[in-house]
Short mmCIF file of C-alpha atoms in Angstrom, two decimals:
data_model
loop_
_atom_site.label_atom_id
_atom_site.label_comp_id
_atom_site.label_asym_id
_atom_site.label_seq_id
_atom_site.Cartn_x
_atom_site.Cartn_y
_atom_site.Cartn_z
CA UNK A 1 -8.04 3.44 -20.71
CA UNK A 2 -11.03 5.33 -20.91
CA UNK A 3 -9.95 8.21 -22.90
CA UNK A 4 -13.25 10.18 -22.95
CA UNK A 5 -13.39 10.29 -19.19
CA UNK A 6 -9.39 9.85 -18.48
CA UNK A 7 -10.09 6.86 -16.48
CA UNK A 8 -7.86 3.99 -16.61
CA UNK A 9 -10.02 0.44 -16.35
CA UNK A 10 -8.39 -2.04 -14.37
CA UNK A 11 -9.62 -5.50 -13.55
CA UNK A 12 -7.90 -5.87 -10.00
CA UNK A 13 -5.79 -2.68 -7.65
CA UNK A 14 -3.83 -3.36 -4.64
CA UNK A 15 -2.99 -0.68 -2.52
CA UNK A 16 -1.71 -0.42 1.26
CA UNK A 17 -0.32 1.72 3.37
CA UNK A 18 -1.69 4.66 3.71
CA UNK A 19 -1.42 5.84 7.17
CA UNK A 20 -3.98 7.95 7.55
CA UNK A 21 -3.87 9.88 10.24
CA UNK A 22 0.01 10.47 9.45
CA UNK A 23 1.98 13.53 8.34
CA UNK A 24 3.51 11.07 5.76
CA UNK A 25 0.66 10.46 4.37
CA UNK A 26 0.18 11.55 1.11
CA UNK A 27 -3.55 11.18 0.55
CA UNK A 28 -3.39 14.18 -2.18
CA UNK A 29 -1.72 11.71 -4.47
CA UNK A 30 -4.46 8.98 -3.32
CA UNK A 31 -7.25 11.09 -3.97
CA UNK A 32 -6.79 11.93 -7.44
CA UNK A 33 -4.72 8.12 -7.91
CA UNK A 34 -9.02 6.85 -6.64
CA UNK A 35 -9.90 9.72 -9.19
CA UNK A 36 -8.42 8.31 -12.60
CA UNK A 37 -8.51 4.79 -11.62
CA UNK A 38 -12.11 1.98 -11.72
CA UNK A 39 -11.61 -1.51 -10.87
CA UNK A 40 -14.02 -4.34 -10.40
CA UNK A 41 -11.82 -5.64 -7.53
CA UNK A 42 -9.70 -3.02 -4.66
CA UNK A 43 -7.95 -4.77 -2.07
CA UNK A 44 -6.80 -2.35 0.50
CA UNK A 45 -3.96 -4.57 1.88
CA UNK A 46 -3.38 -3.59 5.52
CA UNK A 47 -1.81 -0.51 7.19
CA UNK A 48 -4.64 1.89 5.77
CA UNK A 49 -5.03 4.00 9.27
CA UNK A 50 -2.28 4.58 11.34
CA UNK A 51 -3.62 3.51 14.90
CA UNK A 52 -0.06 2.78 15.99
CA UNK A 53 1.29 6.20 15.72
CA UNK A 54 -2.86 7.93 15.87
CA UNK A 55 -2.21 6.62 19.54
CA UNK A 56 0.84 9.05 20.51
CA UNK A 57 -0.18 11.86 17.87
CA UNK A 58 -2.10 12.19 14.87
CA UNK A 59 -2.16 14.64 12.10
CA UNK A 60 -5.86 13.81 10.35
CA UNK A 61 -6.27 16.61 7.29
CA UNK A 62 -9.92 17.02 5.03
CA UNK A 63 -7.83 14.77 2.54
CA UNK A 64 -7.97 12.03 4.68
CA UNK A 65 -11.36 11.87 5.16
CA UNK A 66 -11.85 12.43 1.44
CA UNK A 67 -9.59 8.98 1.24
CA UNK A 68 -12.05 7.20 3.14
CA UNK A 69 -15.57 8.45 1.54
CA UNK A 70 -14.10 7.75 -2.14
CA UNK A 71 -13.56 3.99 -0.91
CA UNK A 72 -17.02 3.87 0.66
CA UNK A 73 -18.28 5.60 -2.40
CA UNK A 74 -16.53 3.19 -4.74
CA UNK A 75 -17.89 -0.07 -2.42
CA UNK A 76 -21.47 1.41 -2.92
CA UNK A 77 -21.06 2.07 -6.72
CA UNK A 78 -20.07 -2.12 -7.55
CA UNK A 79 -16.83 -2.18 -7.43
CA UNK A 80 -16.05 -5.00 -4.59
CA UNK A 81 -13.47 -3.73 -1.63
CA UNK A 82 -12.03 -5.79 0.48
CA UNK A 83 -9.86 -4.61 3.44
CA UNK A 84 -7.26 -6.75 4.89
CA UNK A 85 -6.12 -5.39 8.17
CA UNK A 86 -1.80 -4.67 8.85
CA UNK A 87 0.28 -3.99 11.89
CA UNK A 88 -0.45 -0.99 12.40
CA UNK A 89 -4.15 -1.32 12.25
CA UNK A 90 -4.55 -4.96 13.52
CA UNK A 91 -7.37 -3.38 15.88
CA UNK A 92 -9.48 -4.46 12.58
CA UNK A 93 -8.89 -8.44 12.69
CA UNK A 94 -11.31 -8.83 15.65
CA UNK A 95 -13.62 -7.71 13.08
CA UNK A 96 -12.59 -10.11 10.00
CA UNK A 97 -15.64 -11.53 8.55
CA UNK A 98 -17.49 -8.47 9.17
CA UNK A 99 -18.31 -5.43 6.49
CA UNK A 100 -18.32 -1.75 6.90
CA UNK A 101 -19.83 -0.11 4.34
CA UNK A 102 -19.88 -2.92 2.04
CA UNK A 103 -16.42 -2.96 2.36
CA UNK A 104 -15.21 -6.60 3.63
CA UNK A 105 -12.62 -7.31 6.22
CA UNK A 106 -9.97 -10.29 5.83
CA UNK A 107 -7.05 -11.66 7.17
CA UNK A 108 -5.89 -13.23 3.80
CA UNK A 109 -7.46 -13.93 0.65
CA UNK A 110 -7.33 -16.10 -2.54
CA UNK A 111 -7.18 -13.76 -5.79
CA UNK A 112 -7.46 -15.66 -9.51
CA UNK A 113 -6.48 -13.49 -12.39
CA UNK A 114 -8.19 -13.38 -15.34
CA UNK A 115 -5.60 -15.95 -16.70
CA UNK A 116 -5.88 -18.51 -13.98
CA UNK A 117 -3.37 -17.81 -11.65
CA UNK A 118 -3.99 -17.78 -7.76
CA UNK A 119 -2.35 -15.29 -5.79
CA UNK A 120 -2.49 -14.90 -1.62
CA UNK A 121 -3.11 -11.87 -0.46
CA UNK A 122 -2.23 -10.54 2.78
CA UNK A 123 -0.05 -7.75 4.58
CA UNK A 124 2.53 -9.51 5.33
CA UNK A 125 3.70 -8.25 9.01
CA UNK A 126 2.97 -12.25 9.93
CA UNK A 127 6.46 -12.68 8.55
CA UNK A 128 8.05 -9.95 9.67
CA UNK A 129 10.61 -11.10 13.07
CA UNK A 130 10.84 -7.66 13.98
CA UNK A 131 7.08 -7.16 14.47
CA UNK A 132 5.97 -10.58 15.23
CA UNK A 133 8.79 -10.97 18.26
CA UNK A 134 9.92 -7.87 19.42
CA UNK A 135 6.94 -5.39 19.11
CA UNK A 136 8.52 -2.92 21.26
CA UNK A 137 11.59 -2.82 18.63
CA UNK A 138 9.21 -2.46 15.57
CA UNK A 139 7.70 0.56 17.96
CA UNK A 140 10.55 2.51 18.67
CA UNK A 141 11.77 1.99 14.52
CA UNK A 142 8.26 3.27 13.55
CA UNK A 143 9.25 6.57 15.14
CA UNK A 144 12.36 7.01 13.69
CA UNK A 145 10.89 6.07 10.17
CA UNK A 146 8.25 8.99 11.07
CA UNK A 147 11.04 11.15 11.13
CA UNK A 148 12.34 10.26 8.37
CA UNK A 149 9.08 10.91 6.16
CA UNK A 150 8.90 14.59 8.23
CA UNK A 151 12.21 14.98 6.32
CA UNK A 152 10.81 13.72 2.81
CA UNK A 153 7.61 16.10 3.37
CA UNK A 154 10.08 19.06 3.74
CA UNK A 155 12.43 17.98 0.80
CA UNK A 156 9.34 17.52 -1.41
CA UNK A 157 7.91 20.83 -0.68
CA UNK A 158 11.63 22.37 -1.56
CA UNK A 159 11.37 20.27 -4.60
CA UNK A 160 7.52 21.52 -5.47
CA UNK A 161 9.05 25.28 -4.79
CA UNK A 162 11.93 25.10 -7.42
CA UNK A 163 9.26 23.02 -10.19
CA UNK A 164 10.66 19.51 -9.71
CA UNK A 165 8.67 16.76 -8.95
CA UNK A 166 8.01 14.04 -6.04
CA UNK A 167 10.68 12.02 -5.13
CA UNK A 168 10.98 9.90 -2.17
CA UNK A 169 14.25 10.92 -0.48
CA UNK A 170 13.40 8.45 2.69
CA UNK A 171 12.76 5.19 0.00
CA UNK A 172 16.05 6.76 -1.65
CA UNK A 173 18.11 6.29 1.74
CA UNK A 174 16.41 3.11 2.92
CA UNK A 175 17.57 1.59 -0.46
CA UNK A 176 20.47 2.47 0.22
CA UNK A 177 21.20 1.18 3.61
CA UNK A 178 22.76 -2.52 3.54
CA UNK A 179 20.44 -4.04 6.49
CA UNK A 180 17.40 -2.68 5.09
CA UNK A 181 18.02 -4.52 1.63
CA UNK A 182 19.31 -7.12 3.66
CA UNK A 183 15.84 -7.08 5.42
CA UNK A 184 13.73 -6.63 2.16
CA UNK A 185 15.47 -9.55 0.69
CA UNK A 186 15.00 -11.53 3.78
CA UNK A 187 11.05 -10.71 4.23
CA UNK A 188 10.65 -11.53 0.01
CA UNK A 189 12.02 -14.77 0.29
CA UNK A 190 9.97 -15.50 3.40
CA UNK A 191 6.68 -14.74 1.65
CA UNK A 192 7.21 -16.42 -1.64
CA UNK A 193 8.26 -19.61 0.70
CA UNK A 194 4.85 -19.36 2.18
CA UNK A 195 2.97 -18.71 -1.18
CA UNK A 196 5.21 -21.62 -2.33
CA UNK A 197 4.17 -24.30 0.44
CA UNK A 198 0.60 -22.95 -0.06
CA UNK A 199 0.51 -24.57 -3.84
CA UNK A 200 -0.62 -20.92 -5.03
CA UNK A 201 1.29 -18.94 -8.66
CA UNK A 202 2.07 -15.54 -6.37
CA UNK A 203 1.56 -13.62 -3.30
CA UNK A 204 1.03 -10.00 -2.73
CA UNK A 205 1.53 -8.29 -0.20
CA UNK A 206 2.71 -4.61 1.84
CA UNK A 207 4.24 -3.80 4.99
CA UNK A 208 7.57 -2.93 3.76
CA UNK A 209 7.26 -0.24 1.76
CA UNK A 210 8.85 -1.51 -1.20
CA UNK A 211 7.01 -2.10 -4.10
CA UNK A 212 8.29 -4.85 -6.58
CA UNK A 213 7.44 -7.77 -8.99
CA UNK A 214 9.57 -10.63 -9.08
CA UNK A 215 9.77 -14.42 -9.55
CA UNK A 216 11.28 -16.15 -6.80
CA UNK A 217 11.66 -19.65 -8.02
CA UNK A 218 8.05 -20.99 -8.59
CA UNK A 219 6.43 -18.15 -7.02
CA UNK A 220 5.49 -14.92 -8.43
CA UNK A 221 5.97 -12.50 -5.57
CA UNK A 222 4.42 -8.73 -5.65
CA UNK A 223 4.24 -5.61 -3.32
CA UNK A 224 2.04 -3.12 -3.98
CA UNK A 225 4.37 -0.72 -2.12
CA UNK A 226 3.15 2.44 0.11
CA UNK A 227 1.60 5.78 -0.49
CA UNK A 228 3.83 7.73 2.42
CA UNK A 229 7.19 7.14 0.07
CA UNK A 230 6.86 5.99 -3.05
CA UNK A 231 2.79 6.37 -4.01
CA UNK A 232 2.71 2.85 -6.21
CA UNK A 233 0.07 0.62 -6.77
CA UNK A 234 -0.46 -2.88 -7.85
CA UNK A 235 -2.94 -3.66 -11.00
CA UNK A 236 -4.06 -6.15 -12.51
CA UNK A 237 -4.98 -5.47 -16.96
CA UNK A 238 -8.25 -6.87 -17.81
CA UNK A 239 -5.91 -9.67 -19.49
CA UNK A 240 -4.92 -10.60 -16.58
CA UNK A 241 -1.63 -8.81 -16.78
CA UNK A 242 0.34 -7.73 -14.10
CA UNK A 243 1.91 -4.12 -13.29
CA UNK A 244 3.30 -1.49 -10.52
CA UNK A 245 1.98 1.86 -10.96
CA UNK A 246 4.47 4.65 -9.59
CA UNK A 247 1.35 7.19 -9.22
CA UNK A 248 3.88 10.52 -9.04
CA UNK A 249 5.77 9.38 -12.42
CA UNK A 250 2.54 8.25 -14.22
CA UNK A 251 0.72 11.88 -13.65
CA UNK A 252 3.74 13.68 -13.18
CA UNK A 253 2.77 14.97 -9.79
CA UNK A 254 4.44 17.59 -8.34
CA UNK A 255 2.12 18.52 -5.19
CA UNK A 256 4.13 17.74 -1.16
#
């Protein structure tokens, strides 16, 4: 860490959805999470604008803009973004190949660590059934989920009023529901099979909303998580360590 500046240097980040243009979106907790943070690599791994839900209605604040001119910004100052398009903004792979403001677009991409190891990087709604078979299903679940992060905004802001600070009430119940774990475990498995027949160390990924670090047999499987629930990051040390930042515990962010 740069303590003169309070910047913390990291060799690689990994974030994904955001949902921008989302009431869930807490791009207050992005902003100053872009603030403290310098990387030489940022991978924004799919799922960064809401076009899904920006279709039926949208809820775009100053903030979110701000989210989008600190990435450009940090593209034009060296360090090297690349953008790897999700479900919900899968508009963006008929552009892959392409940049936008020195900021790269991918489907999937190769990432060695400063130890050696390969991970593939992607969002990860390829291996989701739900999404990949039954669109209209994941459609009519992406509205109820909305409602369920209208709820967390309004228990957060309760929270903020009596001094407490952020906690995801909607990553608290999802956790706690027996097909959703069932679902998690399912989709985890599924990716580190893929990694696995690949011949790569890991694979990180988004989508779900879940962020974790685990081996699963050879593979070395990672979600950065979401910043509409639980506001976590992937990073990567300049030793080529491995970590999930929970933004909200790490500054002790209290703001809805």
């Amino acid at each position: 860490m740069n303590s003169q500046k309070g910047i913390d240097r990291y060799r690689a980040i990994w974030i994904s959805d955001i949902h921008l243009g989302t009431k869930g979106c807490q791009a207050e907790y992005l902003l100053d999470f872009l603030k403290h943070t310098e990387s030489d690599y940022l991978y924004l791994v799919g799922d960064i604008i809401d076009i899904w839900r920006m279709k039926r209605s949208w809820s775009w604040k100053q903030s979110h803009n701000d989210v989008l001119q600190k990435l450009l910004r940090k593209a034009r100052k060296g360090t090297k973004v690349m953008f790897l398009p999700g479900n919900h903004d899968e508009m963006f792979r008929g552009f892959l190949g392409e940049n936008f403001g020195q900021i790269e677009v991918r489907d999937e991409h190769i990432h060695v660590t400063r130890d050696g190891r390969r991970f593939l990087i992607l969002h990860g709604d390829q291996y989701d059934v739900v999404v990949k078979y039954n669109k209209w299903l994941a459609l009519v679940g992406d509205s109820a989920y909305n409602l369920a992060l209208t709820l967390n905004t309004h228990f957060n802001q309760i929270r903020r009023f009596l001094g407490y600070p952020y906690w995801s009430l909607s990553a608290y119940l999802k956790n706690k529901a027996k097909r959703a774990v069932e679902f998690i475990g399912n989709f985890e498995h599924a990716l580190a099979d893929e990694a696995s027949k690949r011949g790569v160390d890991g694979i990180i990924c988004g989508h779900i909303h879940k962020a974790e670090m685990k081996q699963i047999g050879d593979v070395m499987y990672c979600n950065d998580g979401d910043w509409v629930e639980s506001c976590t990051a992937l990073v990567e040390h300049p030793d080529g360590r491995m970590e999930i930042l929970n933004w909200a515990e790490v500054r002790h962010l209290t703001f809805a």
